[in-house]
Coordinates of C-alpha atoms and ligand atoms in Angstrom, one line a residue:
Chain A
X1 CA -12.0 -37.3 -19.2
X2 CA -13.0 -34.1 -19.8
X3 CA -12.2 -30.8 -18.4
X4 CA -14.6 -28.0 -17.4
X5 CA -13.0 -24.6 -16.5
X6 CA -15.8 -22.5 -14.6
X7 CA -16.8 -20.6 -11.7
X8 CA -18.3 -22.5 -8.6
X9 CA -20.7 -19.7 -8.5
X10 CA -22.1 -21.8 -11.8
X11 CA -22.2 -24.8 -10.3
X12 CA -25.8 -25.8 -10.6
X13 CA -26.0 -24.8 -14.3
X14 CA -23.0 -27.0 -14.9
X15 CA -24.2 -30.1 -13.4
X16 CA -27.7 -29.7 -15.0
X17 CA -25.2 -29.5 -18.2
X18 CA -23.6 -32.8 -17.6
X19 CA -27.0 -34.5 -16.8
X20 CA -28.4 -33.7 -20.1
X21 CA -25.3 -34.3 -22.4
X22 CA -24.0 -37.2 -21.0
X23 CA -27.1 -39.1 -19.8
X24 CA -26.4 -42.6 -19.2
X25 CA -22.6 -42.3 -19.1
X26 CA -20.2 -43.0 -16.3
X27 CA -19.2 -39.4 -14.3
X28 CA -16.6 -38.4 -12.3
X29 CA -17.2 -34.7 -10.8
X30 CA -13.9 -33.5 -9.1
X31 CA -15.2 -30.0 -7.0
X32 CA -11.6 -30.0 -5.8
X33 CA -11.6 -26.1 -4.5
X34 CA -15.2 -25.9 -4.6
X35 CA -17.8 -26.3 -2.3
X36 CA -16.8 -22.8 0.0
X37 CA -18.0 -20.9 -2.8
X38 CA -21.7 -21.7 -3.2
X39 CA -24.4 -19.6 -2.5
X40 CA -26.7 -21.0 0.5
X41 CA -29.9 -20.5 -0.9
X42 CA -28.3 -22.5 -4.3
X43 CA -27.0 -25.5 -2.1
X44 CA -30.4 -27.3 -1.5
X45 CA -31.2 -27.6 -5.1
X46 CA -27.0 -28.8 -6.4
X47 CA -27.8 -31.1 -3.7
X48 CA -30.6 -32.5 -5.9
X49 CA -28.8 -32.3 -8.6
X50 CA -26.3 -34.3 -7.4
X51 CA -28.4 -37.1 -6.1
X52 CA -29.7 -37.2 -9.7
X53 CA -26.1 -37.9 -11.2
X54 CA -26.2 -41.8 -9.3
X55 CA -23.0 -43.2 -11.4
X56 CA -21.1 -39.6 -10.7
X57 CA -18.1 -40.2 -8.7
X58 CA -17.8 -37.0 -6.5
X59 CA -13.8 -36.3 -5.4
X60 CA -13.9 -33.0 -3.1
X61 CA -9.9 -33.8 -2.5
X62 CA -10.0 -30.0 -2.3
X63 CA -11.9 -29.9 1.0
X64 CA -11.2 -30.2 4.5
X65 CA -13.7 -33.2 5.2
X66 CA -15.7 -31.8 7.9
X67 CA -16.3 -28.5 5.7
X68 CA -17.3 -30.9 2.5
X69 CA -20.7 -30.5 1.6
X70 CA -20.4 -33.0 -1.1
X71 CA -19.4 -35.5 1.4
X72 CA -22.6 -37.5 1.1
X73 CA -21.4 -37.8 -2.6
X74 CA -18.1 -39.5 -2.1
X75 CA -19.2 -43.0 -2.9
X76 CA -20.4 -42.6 -6.0
X77 CA -18.0 -43.6 -9.2
X78 CA -17.9 -42.2 -12.7
X79 CA -14.7 -41.0 -15.2
X80 CA -15.4 -37.2 -15.9
X81 CA -13.5 -34.3 -14.4
X82 CA -15.0 -30.6 -13.4
X83 CA -12.3 -27.9 -12.8
X84 CA -13.2 -24.3 -11.3
X85 CA -12.0 -20.9 -12.6
X86 CA -8.9 -20.1 -12.2
X87 CA -8.9 -16.3 -10.1
X88 CA -5.6 -14.9 -9.3
X89 CA -2.3 -16.0 -10.9
X90 CA 0.9 -14.9 -10.5
X91 CA 3.6 -16.1 -12.7
X92 CA 6.9 -15.4 -11.5
X93 CA 6.7 -12.5 -9.1
X94 CA 9.2 -10.8 -8.4
X95 CA 9.8 -7.8 -6.1
X96 CA 13.0 -5.9 -5.0
X97 CA 13.2 -2.5 -3.3
X98 CA 15.9 -0.5 -3.3
X99 CA 16.4 2.5 -1.0
X100 CA 19.4 4.4 -1.3
X101 CA 21.1 2.4 -3.9
X102 CA 20.7 -0.8 -1.3
X103 CA 18.4 -3.4 -3.0
X104 CA 16.0 -6.3 -0.7
X105 CA 14.7 -8.3 -2.2
X106 CA 11.2 -9.0 -0.9
X107 CA 9.6 -11.6 -3.1
X108 CA 11.7 -14.0 -5.3
X109 CA 10.0 -16.1 -8.4
X110 CA 6.5 -16.7 -6.7
X111 CA 3.8 -18.3 -8.1
X112 CA 0.5 -19.3 -7.2
X113 CA -3.0 -19.9 -8.2
X114 CA -5.6 -19.3 -6.3
X115 CA -9.2 -20.7 -7.6
X116 CA -12.8 -18.8 -7.9
X117 CA -14.6 -18.8 -4.2
X118 CA -11.5 -20.5 -2.7
X119 CA -10.2 -18.8 0.9
X120 CA -6.5 -19.1 0.1
X121 CA -4.0 -18.8 3.2
X122 CA -0.3 -16.9 2.7
X123 CA 1.4 -17.9 6.0
X124 CA 4.8 -16.2 6.7
X125 CA 6.9 -15.1 9.4
X126 CA 7.3 -11.3 9.8
X127 CA 9.2 -10.0 7.6
X128 CA 9.0 -12.9 5.4
X129 CA 7.1 -11.1 2.6
X130 CA 3.6 -11.5 2.7
X131 CA 2.5 -8.2 2.7
X132 CA 4.3 -7.3 -0.1
X133 CA 3.2 -10.3 -2.3
X134 CA -0.9 -9.3 -1.2
X135 CA -0.2 -5.5 -2.4
X136 CA 1.4 -6.7 -5.6
X137 CA -2.2 -8.7 -6.3
X138 CA -3.9 -5.5 -6.5
X139 CA -0.5 -3.6 -7.8
X140 CA -0.1 -1.4 -4.5
X141 CA 3.1 -2.8 -5.4
X142 CA 4.6 -2.9 -8.7
X143 CA 6.3 -6.1 -9.2
X144 CA 10.1 -5.8 -10.4
X145 CA 9.2 -8.9 -13.0
X146 CA 6.5 -11.8 -13.4
X147 CA 2.9 -11.1 -13.8
X148 CA -0.3 -10.6 -12.1
X149 CA -3.0 -12.5 -13.9
X150 CA -6.8 -11.4 -12.6
X151 CA -9.7 -13.7 -13.8
X152 CA -7.9 -14.4 -16.6
X153 CA -6.5 -10.5 -18.0
X154 CA -3.1 -9.5 -17.1
X155 CA -3.4 -6.7 -15.3
X156 CA 0.7 -6.5 -14.5
X157 CA 0.7 -3.2 -16.9
X158 CA -2.0 -1.4 -16.1
X159 CA -2.6 2.2 -14.6
X160 CA -4.7 5.3 -14.3
X161 CA -8.5 4.8 -14.9
X162 CA -8.0 1.3 -16.3
X163 CA -6.2 0.1 -12.6
X164 CA -8.7 2.8 -10.9
X165 CA -11.6 -0.1 -12.1
X166 CA -9.5 -3.4 -11.4
X167 CA -8.7 -2.2 -7.8
X168 CA -12.6 -1.6 -7.4
X169 CA -13.3 -4.9 -7.7
X170 CA -10.7 -6.2 -5.2
X171 CA -11.7 -5.5 -1.6
X172 CA -9.0 -4.9 1.0
X173 CA -8.9 -5.5 4.9
X174 CA -5.8 -4.3 7.2
X175 CA -4.7 -5.3 10.0
X176 CA -5.2 -1.1 11.7
X177 CA -8.3 -1.2 10.0
X178 CA -7.3 2.1 8.5
X179 CA -10.8 3.6 8.7
X180 CA -11.5 7.1 7.8
X181 CA -11.5 8.7 11.5
X182 CA -13.7 12.1 10.3
X183 CA -16.4 10.0 8.4
X184 CA -19.1 8.3 10.3
X185 CA -19.4 4.4 10.1
X186 CA -21.7 4.6 6.9
X187 CA -20.0 7.0 5.2
X188 CA -16.5 4.6 5.4
X189 CA -18.8 1.8 4.3
X190 CA -20.2 4.1 0.9
X191 CA -16.3 5.5 0.4
X192 CA -15.9 3.0 -2.3
X193 CA -19.1 4.1 -3.6
X194 CA -18.6 7.4 -3.5
X195 CA -15.6 7.8 -5.4
X196 CA -17.2 5.6 -8.0
X197 CA -19.2 8.4 -8.4
X198 CA -23.0 6.8 -7.3
X199 CA -25.3 9.3 -6.0
X200 CA -26.1 9.4 -1.9
X201 CA -29.1 7.7 -2.0
X202 CA -27.9 4.5 -4.0
X203 CA -24.7 3.8 -1.8
X204 CA -26.3 4.9 1.4
X205 CA -28.9 2.2 0.8
X206 CA -26.2 -0.7 -0.1
X207 CA -24.0 0.6 2.8
X208 CA -26.8 -0.1 5.4
X209 CA -27.4 -3.1 3.7
X210 CA -23.8 -4.2 4.5
X211 CA -23.9 -2.3 7.8
X212 CA -27.0 -5.1 8.4
X213 CA -25.1 -8.1 6.9
X214 CA -21.7 -7.5 9.5
X215 CA -24.4 -6.8 12.4
X216 CA -23.6 -2.5 13.1
X217 CA -26.5 -0.9 11.4
X218 CA -27.4 0.8 15.0
X219 CA -23.9 2.2 14.3
X220 CA -24.2 3.9 11.1
X221 CA -23.9 7.4 12.3
X222 CA -21.3 6.7 14.9
X223 CA -17.4 7.4 13.8
X224 CA -15.0 4.4 14.3
X225 CA -13.7 6.0 17.5
X226 CA -16.3 5.0 19.5
X227 CA -16.9 1.0 17.9
X228 CA -14.5 -1.7 19.8
X229 CA -11.9 -3.3 17.7
X230 CA -14.0 -6.0 16.6
X231 CA -16.9 -3.2 15.7
X232 CA -14.2 -1.6 13.5
X233 CA -12.9 -4.6 11.9
X234 CA -16.6 -5.6 10.5
X235 CA -17.1 -2.1 9.1
X236 CA -13.9 -2.4 7.2
X237 CA -15.2 -5.8 5.9
X238 CA -18.5 -4.2 5.2
X239 CA -16.3 -1.1 2.7
X240 CA -14.6 -4.1 1.2
X241 CA -17.8 -5.4 -0.1
X242 CA -19.9 -2.0 -1.0
X243 CA -18.2 -2.1 -4.7
X244 CA -19.4 -6.3 -5.3
X245 CA -16.0 -7.6 -5.0
X246 CA -14.6 -10.8 -6.7
X247 CA -11.7 -11.2 -4.4
X248 CA -11.0 -9.5 -0.9
X249 CA -7.3 -9.4 0.1
X250 CA -6.7 -9.6 4.0
X251 CA -3.6 -8.7 5.4
X252 CA -3.8 -9.9 8.5
X253 CA -6.8 -9.1 9.2
X254 CA -7.3 -10.9 13.1
X255 CA -3.4 -9.9 14.0
X256 CA -4.8 -6.9 16.2
X257 CA -7.9 -8.8 18.0
X258 CA -8.3 -11.0 20.9
X259 CA -8.8 -14.2 20.3
X260 CA -12.4 -14.7 20.8
X261 CA -12.8 -11.2 18.4
X262 CA -10.9 -13.2 16.1
X263 CA -13.2 -16.1 15.6
X264 CA -16.0 -14.0 15.3
X265 CA -14.5 -11.8 12.3
X266 CA -12.8 -15.5 10.8
X267 CA -16.7 -16.5 11.0
X268 CA -17.7 -13.6 9.4
X269 CA -15.7 -13.7 6.3
X270 CA -16.6 -17.7 6.3
X271 CA -19.8 -16.7 5.9
X272 CA -19.1 -13.8 3.3
X273 CA -17.3 -16.2 1.2
X274 CA -20.0 -19.2 1.6
X275 CA -23.0 -16.9 0.5
X276 CA -21.5 -14.6 -2.0
X277 CA -18.8 -16.6 -3.5
X278 CA -16.1 -13.9 -3.0
X279 CA -12.5 -15.5 -3.5
X280 CA -10.4 -14.7 -0.3
X281 CA -6.7 -14.5 0.2
X282 CA -5.6 -14.5 4.1
X283 CA -2.4 -13.4 5.0
X284 CA -1.5 -14.4 8.8
X285 CA 1.6 -15.3 11.0
X286 CA -0.8 -17.4 12.7
X287 CA -1.5 -21.3 11.8
X288 CA -4.7 -21.1 13.5
X289 CA -6.2 -18.4 11.1
X290 CA -5.3 -21.1 8.5
X291 CA -6.7 -24.0 10.3
X292 CA -10.4 -22.4 10.6
X293 CA -10.9 -20.6 7.7
X294 CA -8.4 -21.7 4.8
X295 CA -8.9 -24.5 2.2
X296 CA -5.8 -24.1 0.6
X297 CA -2.7 -22.4 1.9
X298 CA 0.8 -21.4 0.7
X299 CA 3.7 -21.0 3.3
X300 CA 6.4 -18.1 2.2
X301 CA 9.4 -17.7 4.0
X302 CA 12.5 -15.4 3.1
X303 CA 11.1 -14.4 -0.3
X304 CA 10.0 -17.5 -1.6
X305 CA 6.9 -20.0 -1.6
X306 CA 8.5 -22.6 0.5
X307 CA 5.3 -25.3 0.5
X308 CA 1.5 -25.6 -1.0
X309 CA -0.9 -27.3 -0.8
X310 CA -4.3 -28.3 0.7
X311 CA -4.1 -26.5 3.9
X312 CA -5.4 -29.9 5.6
X313 CA -2.4 -31.6 4.3
X314 CA -0.3 -29.0 4.8
X315 CA -1.2 -28.6 8.6
X316 CA -1.1 -32.5 9.2
X317 CA 2.4 -32.9 7.5
X318 CA 4.1 -29.7 7.0
X319 CA 7.7 -30.4 4.9
X320 CA 9.0 -27.1 5.3
X321 CA 11.6 -26.7 8.5
X322 CA 9.5 -23.0 9.2
X323 CA 5.8 -24.9 8.8
X324 CA 6.8 -27.0 11.7
X325 CA 8.1 -24.1 13.4
X326 CA 4.8 -22.2 13.0
X327 CA 2.9 -25.3 14.4
X328 CA 4.8 -25.5 17.4
X329 CA 6.4 -28.4 16.3
X330 CA 10.0 -27.2 16.9
X331 CA 11.2 -26.1 20.3
X332 CA 10.6 -22.3 20.6
X333 CA 14.2 -22.3 22.1
X334 CA 15.5 -24.5 20.0
Chain B
X1 CA -11.1 56.3 32.8
X2 CA -14.3 58.2 31.0
X3 CA -12.0 60.5 30.2
X4 CA -10.0 58.2 28.3
X5 CA -12.3 56.6 26.3
X6 CA -13.6 59.4 25.1
X7 CA -10.8 60.7 23.7
X8 CA -9.2 57.2 22.3
X9 CA -12.1 55.5 22.2
X10 CA -12.8 55.6 18.1
X11 CA -9.5 55.8 18.0
X12 CA -8.8 52.2 19.5
X13 CA -11.9 50.9 18.1
X14 CA -10.7 52.0 14.6
X15 CA -7.5 50.3 15.0
X16 CA -9.0 47.0 16.3
X17 CA -11.0 46.4 13.4
X18 CA -7.8 47.6 10.9
X19 CA -6.2 44.8 13.0
X20 CA -8.6 42.1 12.9
X21 CA -9.4 43.0 8.5
X22 CA -5.2 42.6 8.2
X23 CA -5.2 39.2 10.0
X24 CA -8.6 37.9 8.4
X25 CA -7.7 38.8 5.3
X26 CA -4.4 37.9 5.0
X27 CA -5.3 34.8 6.6
X28 CA -7.7 33.7 4.2
X29 CA -5.1 34.8 1.0
X30 CA -2.1 32.6 2.7
X31 CA -4.3 29.9 2.7
X32 CA -5.6 29.7 -0.7
X33 CA -1.8 29.6 -1.4
X34 CA -0.5 27.5 1.7
X35 CA -2.5 24.7 1.0
X36 CA -1.8 23.7 -2.0
X37 CA 1.9 24.6 -1.7
X38 CA 1.9 21.8 1.8
X39 CA 0.0 19.5 -0.8
X40 CA 2.1 19.2 -3.4
X41 CA 5.3 19.1 -1.0
X42 CA 3.6 16.1 0.6
X43 CA 2.3 14.5 -2.6
X44 CA 6.3 14.9 -4.3
X45 CA 7.8 13.5 -1.8
X46 CA 10.0 10.5 -1.7
X47 CA 7.7 7.4 -1.3
X48 CA 4.5 9.3 -1.2
X49 CA 1.5 9.6 -4.2
X50 CA 3.6 11.3 -6.3
X51 CA 6.8 11.5 -5.9
X52 CA 9.1 13.9 -8.3
X53 CA 12.7 14.4 -6.2
X54 CA 13.4 17.5 -8.4
X55 CA 10.1 19.5 -7.7
X56 CA 10.1 18.6 -4.1
X57 CA 13.5 19.9 -3.9
X58 CA 12.9 23.1 -5.0
X59 CA 9.1 23.6 -3.7
X60 CA 11.4 22.9 -0.1
X61 CA 13.9 25.9 -1.2
X62 CA 11.4 28.2 -1.6
X63 CA 9.6 27.6 1.6
X64 CA 12.5 27.5 3.4
X65 CA 13.7 30.6 1.9
X66 CA 10.6 32.0 2.4
X67 CA 10.7 31.5 6.0
X68 CA 13.8 32.7 7.0
X69 CA 13.6 36.2 6.0
X70 CA 12.9 38.2 8.3
X71 CA 9.5 40.1 8.4
X72 CA 10.7 43.3 8.7
X73 CA 13.2 43.3 6.2
X74 CA 10.3 41.3 4.0
X75 CA 8.0 44.1 4.8
X76 CA 10.2 46.7 3.4
X77 CA 12.1 44.7 0.5
X78 CA 8.3 44.2 -1.0
X79 CA 6.9 48.0 -0.7
X80 CA 7.2 48.1 -4.8
X81 CA 5.8 44.9 -5.4
X82 CA 3.0 45.7 -3.2
X83 CA 2.7 49.0 -4.8
X84 CA 2.4 47.0 -8.1
X85 CA -0.3 44.4 -7.2
X86 CA -2.7 46.6 -4.8
X87 CA -1.6 50.6 -6.2
X88 CA -0.6 51.5 -2.4
X89 CA 2.2 50.0 0.1
X90 CA -0.1 51.9 2.6
X91 CA -2.9 51.1 5.4
X92 CA -4.7 48.0 5.7
X93 CA -4.4 47.2 2.1
X94 CA -0.7 47.3 1.6
X95 CA 0.2 45.4 4.7
X96 CA -2.1 42.1 2.8
X97 CA 0.8 41.8 0.6
X98 CA 3.7 41.1 2.6
X99 CA 1.7 39.4 5.5
X100 CA 0.2 36.9 3.0
X101 CA 4.1 36.2 1.5
X102 CA 5.3 35.6 4.9
X103 CA 2.5 33.7 5.9
X104 CA 2.2 31.6 2.8
X105 CA 5.5 29.3 3.5
X106 CA 4.7 29.2 7.2
X107 CA 1.0 27.6 6.6
X108 CA 2.6 25.6 3.8
X109 CA 4.4 23.7 6.5
X110 CA 2.2 23.1 9.2
X111 CA -0.3 22.2 6.0
X112 CA 2.5 19.7 5.4
X113 CA 2.7 18.6 8.6
X114 CA -0.9 18.1 9.3
X115 CA -1.1 16.1 6.2
X116 CA 2.0 13.8 8.1
X117 CA 0.0 12.7 11.1
X118 CA -2.1 11.2 8.6
X119 CA -0.1 7.8 8.1
X120 CA -0.1 5.8 5.0
X121 CA -2.4 3.6 6.1
X122 CA -5.8 5.0 5.4
X123 CA -4.5 6.6 2.2
X124 CA -3.7 3.4 1.3
X125 CA -6.8 1.9 1.9
X126 CA -8.2 4.5 -0.6
X127 CA -6.1 3.7 -3.0
X128 CA -7.0 0.2 -2.9
X129 CA -10.9 1.0 -3.4
X130 CA -9.4 2.6 -6.9
X131 CA -9.4 6.0 -5.5
X132 CA -7.1 8.6 -8.2
X133 CA -4.8 10.7 -6.7
X134 CA -7.1 13.8 -6.8
X135 CA -10.0 11.5 -4.6
X136 CA -7.3 10.8 -2.4
X137 CA -6.1 14.2 -1.6
X138 CA -9.7 15.9 -1.1
X139 CA -11.6 13.0 0.1
X140 CA -8.7 11.4 2.3
X141 CA -5.5 13.6 3.1
X142 CA -7.6 16.9 3.1
X143 CA -10.6 15.9 4.9
X144 CA -9.2 13.7 7.6
X145 CA -6.2 16.4 8.3
X146 CA -9.2 19.0 8.7
X147 CA -9.5 19.4 12.6
X148 CA -4.8 19.4 12.5
X149 CA -5.3 22.2 9.5
X150 CA -8.1 24.1 11.6
X151 CA -5.7 24.0 14.7
X152 CA -3.0 25.7 12.4
X153 CA -5.3 28.4 11.4
X154 CA -5.6 30.0 14.5
X155 CA -1.8 29.3 15.3
X156 CA -1.3 31.6 11.7
X157 CA -4.0 34.1 12.7
X158 CA -1.8 34.8 16.2
X159 CA 0.7 35.3 14.2
X160 CA -0.5 37.3 12.0
X161 CA -1.7 39.9 14.7
X162 CA 1.8 40.2 16.1
X163 CA 3.1 40.2 12.2
X164 CA 0.1 43.0 11.5
X165 CA 1.3 45.4 14.7
X166 CA 4.9 45.5 13.1
X167 CA 3.4 46.3 10.1
X168 CA 2.1 49.3 11.4
X169 CA 5.1 50.6 12.6
X170 CA 5.7 51.2 8.6
X171 CA 2.1 52.8 7.9
X172 CA -0.2 49.6 7.8
X173 CA -2.1 51.4 10.7
X174 CA -4.0 48.9 13.0
X175 CA -3.3 48.6 16.7
X176 CA 0.4 48.4 15.9
X177 CA 0.4 51.9 14.2
X178 CA -1.1 53.5 17.1
X179 CA 1.1 51.9 19.9
X180 CA 4.3 53.2 18.3
X181 CA 2.5 56.9 17.4
X182 CA 1.4 57.3 20.7
X183 CA 2.8 55.3 23.0
X184 CA 6.6 55.8 21.7
X185 CA 6.9 59.0 20.1
X186 CA 4.3 60.7 22.5
X187 CA 5.0 58.6 25.9
X188 CA 1.3 58.1 26.2
X189 CA 1.2 55.0 28.3
X190 CA -2.0 54.7 29.0
X191 CA -2.6 54.6 25.3
X192 CA 0.0 52.1 24.6
X193 CA -1.3 49.5 27.3
X194 CA -4.5 50.0 26.0
X195 CA -3.5 48.2 22.6
X196 CA -1.4 45.4 24.4
X197 CA -4.7 45.0 26.4
X198 CA -6.7 44.7 23.5
X199 CA -4.1 42.8 21.3
X200 CA -3.7 39.8 24.3
X201 CA -7.9 39.8 24.4
X202 CA -7.6 39.3 20.6
X203 CA -5.5 36.3 20.9
X204 CA -7.0 35.1 23.4
X205 CA -10.0 34.5 21.4
X206 CA -8.5 33.7 18.6
X207 CA -6.8 30.5 20.2
X208 CA -10.0 29.6 22.7
X209 CA -11.9 29.6 19.4
X210 CA -9.9 28.1 17.0
X211 CA -9.7 25.2 19.7
X212 CA -13.6 25.1 20.2
X213 CA -13.8 24.7 16.1
X214 CA -10.9 22.3 15.8
X215 CA -12.3 20.0 18.6
X216 CA -15.8 20.4 16.9
X217 CA -14.3 19.4 14.0
X218 CA -12.5 16.6 15.2
X219 CA -14.2 13.0 15.0
X220 CA -11.7 11.1 17.1
X221 CA -11.3 10.9 21.1
X222 CA -15.3 11.1 21.9
Ligands
LIG401 N1 8.4 0.2 0.8 C1 9.6 -0.8 1.1 N2 11.1 -0.5 1.2 C2 11.7 -1.6 1.2 N3 11.9 -2.5 2.1 C3 10.4 -2.9 2.4 C4 9.7 -2.0 2.3 N4 8.8 -2.5 1.8 C5 8.9 -3.9 2.7 N5 9.6 -4.2 2.4 C6 10.5 -5.3 2.9 O1 10.3 -6.1 2.5 C7 10.6 -7.5 3.1 C8 9.0 -7.9 3.4 O2 8.6 -7.1 4.0 P1 6.6 -8.0 4.1 O3 6.3 -8.1 3.3 O4 5.9 -6.1 4.9 O5 7.0 -9.1 5.6 P2 6.1 -9.1 6.1 O6 4.3 -8.4 5.5 O7 5.4 -10.9 5.4 O8 6.2 -9.5 7.8 C9 10.9 -6.9 4.6 O9 12.2 -7.5 4.8 C10 10.8 -5.1 4.7 O10 11.3 -4.6 5.5
LIG402 MG1 2.7 -7.6 7.3

């Protein structure tokens, strides 16, 4: 049983390669963690290739069944393994703040592996350490110990230009949107390109493209204060995408929005993940967000990861007390 | 009335122009020093972009000392320095040095408080997109605070109209000088009242245009 590490974006070429090199063999393809990162345009081609793998077993353990684009192939059998490229790896991460001599541990020995093209949820109650954790990924916060590996590169010690370049490939969206109030919607979206030194015409073209994607091209010349919360978050999503990021970090991106607006923003995030293959790290305290878009989930409580796994499994059979609380399985006043 | 203007009209016009020159030139120079100082105090503060305890404390002290010396004392104490820098301690030019020295710490604090209104969120957003410290200062902190800094400019102008009147007492010319010479030494109440009326009008005009400019600049709440 062989193993191939690669991006879900390269699924098609991998399948082709497999077909050629293993002709006549029994194949077993494990697409754990995939299926959310495949560009829609390629799906049909992928389907077609898979139908040629008559003898293969495609395992979709990584997907909620209703989400699985590979569902039709579940019945096939074989013996070949395929794994997905790791995008983010946190190894034994700890973070201790010290304010006037008083030490406070916000993260303790956190290890996580997030695959390319995944939507990875991190859920926990307020103060659990979620924001600290996500801010360690793009090093807005320097971990006290442990390491951060992005796409195979240990970035923990990055600073200066190197750090700026790294951050440019990681988009981030926030609970309060953090849009620039004195810039137009278009200027907000093109900010990441402006600081990279792209010229105006290029960045405005890209900006309008992104505003189109989030359905706000009519608002390009307006200011954030003229938009609703949901629209502002769409602008900040467009801004996060400006640099063609590999990863988008969402820190409570829907916590300031009502439930209908939340759904539309979540749908947009899922669409972006599917069409562009962008890996998403979704921080939330709302179980509904995990239920709706996350593939995998880690539960953080008291600075530690207390359980993790496939979102569907964790939600169906939570092992940690805090997960049951978040799920409302514990009486609220108990 | 006509007689009054025939006799003092030119004097009052010259005085007004001198006061305006002192005020606007000093304000412009003050901002050249005050903005970088305010930015430096802000970014070296604990938890900010470039925390530096020592530098921050020293700058804070300098600003506080500058703000605690009464202007009239600064005015006299700075005479030798003024002579050294601009060659004279008299007239409009001579007033500019003490006015700038007095107003710079004041402006630095106002810039600091304008920047503080911004909150950490947008700065963090900019950093998360890979902005450098300079880019954050220019493209985010100063740009986002511009309307607030603009409101500070009119406050500074008005303060310096008052200070320049005081400077008039020690030979700086302008409306303050006229008020002292005619109103105080010669008991010519009509001239003194005229200078006061002009000062009130100046202050009102500055405040109004400052508010208008700040409102036109501010893209929030529209
Ligand atoms: N800059 C900081 N200095 C000191 N303590 C902090 C700082 N940031 C966060 N903390 C503390 O770390 C803990 C985790 O915070 P945070 O990561 O923001 O939690 P969450 O996002 O899950 O609500 C909290 O107890 C918080 O008070
Ligand atoms: Mg948080």
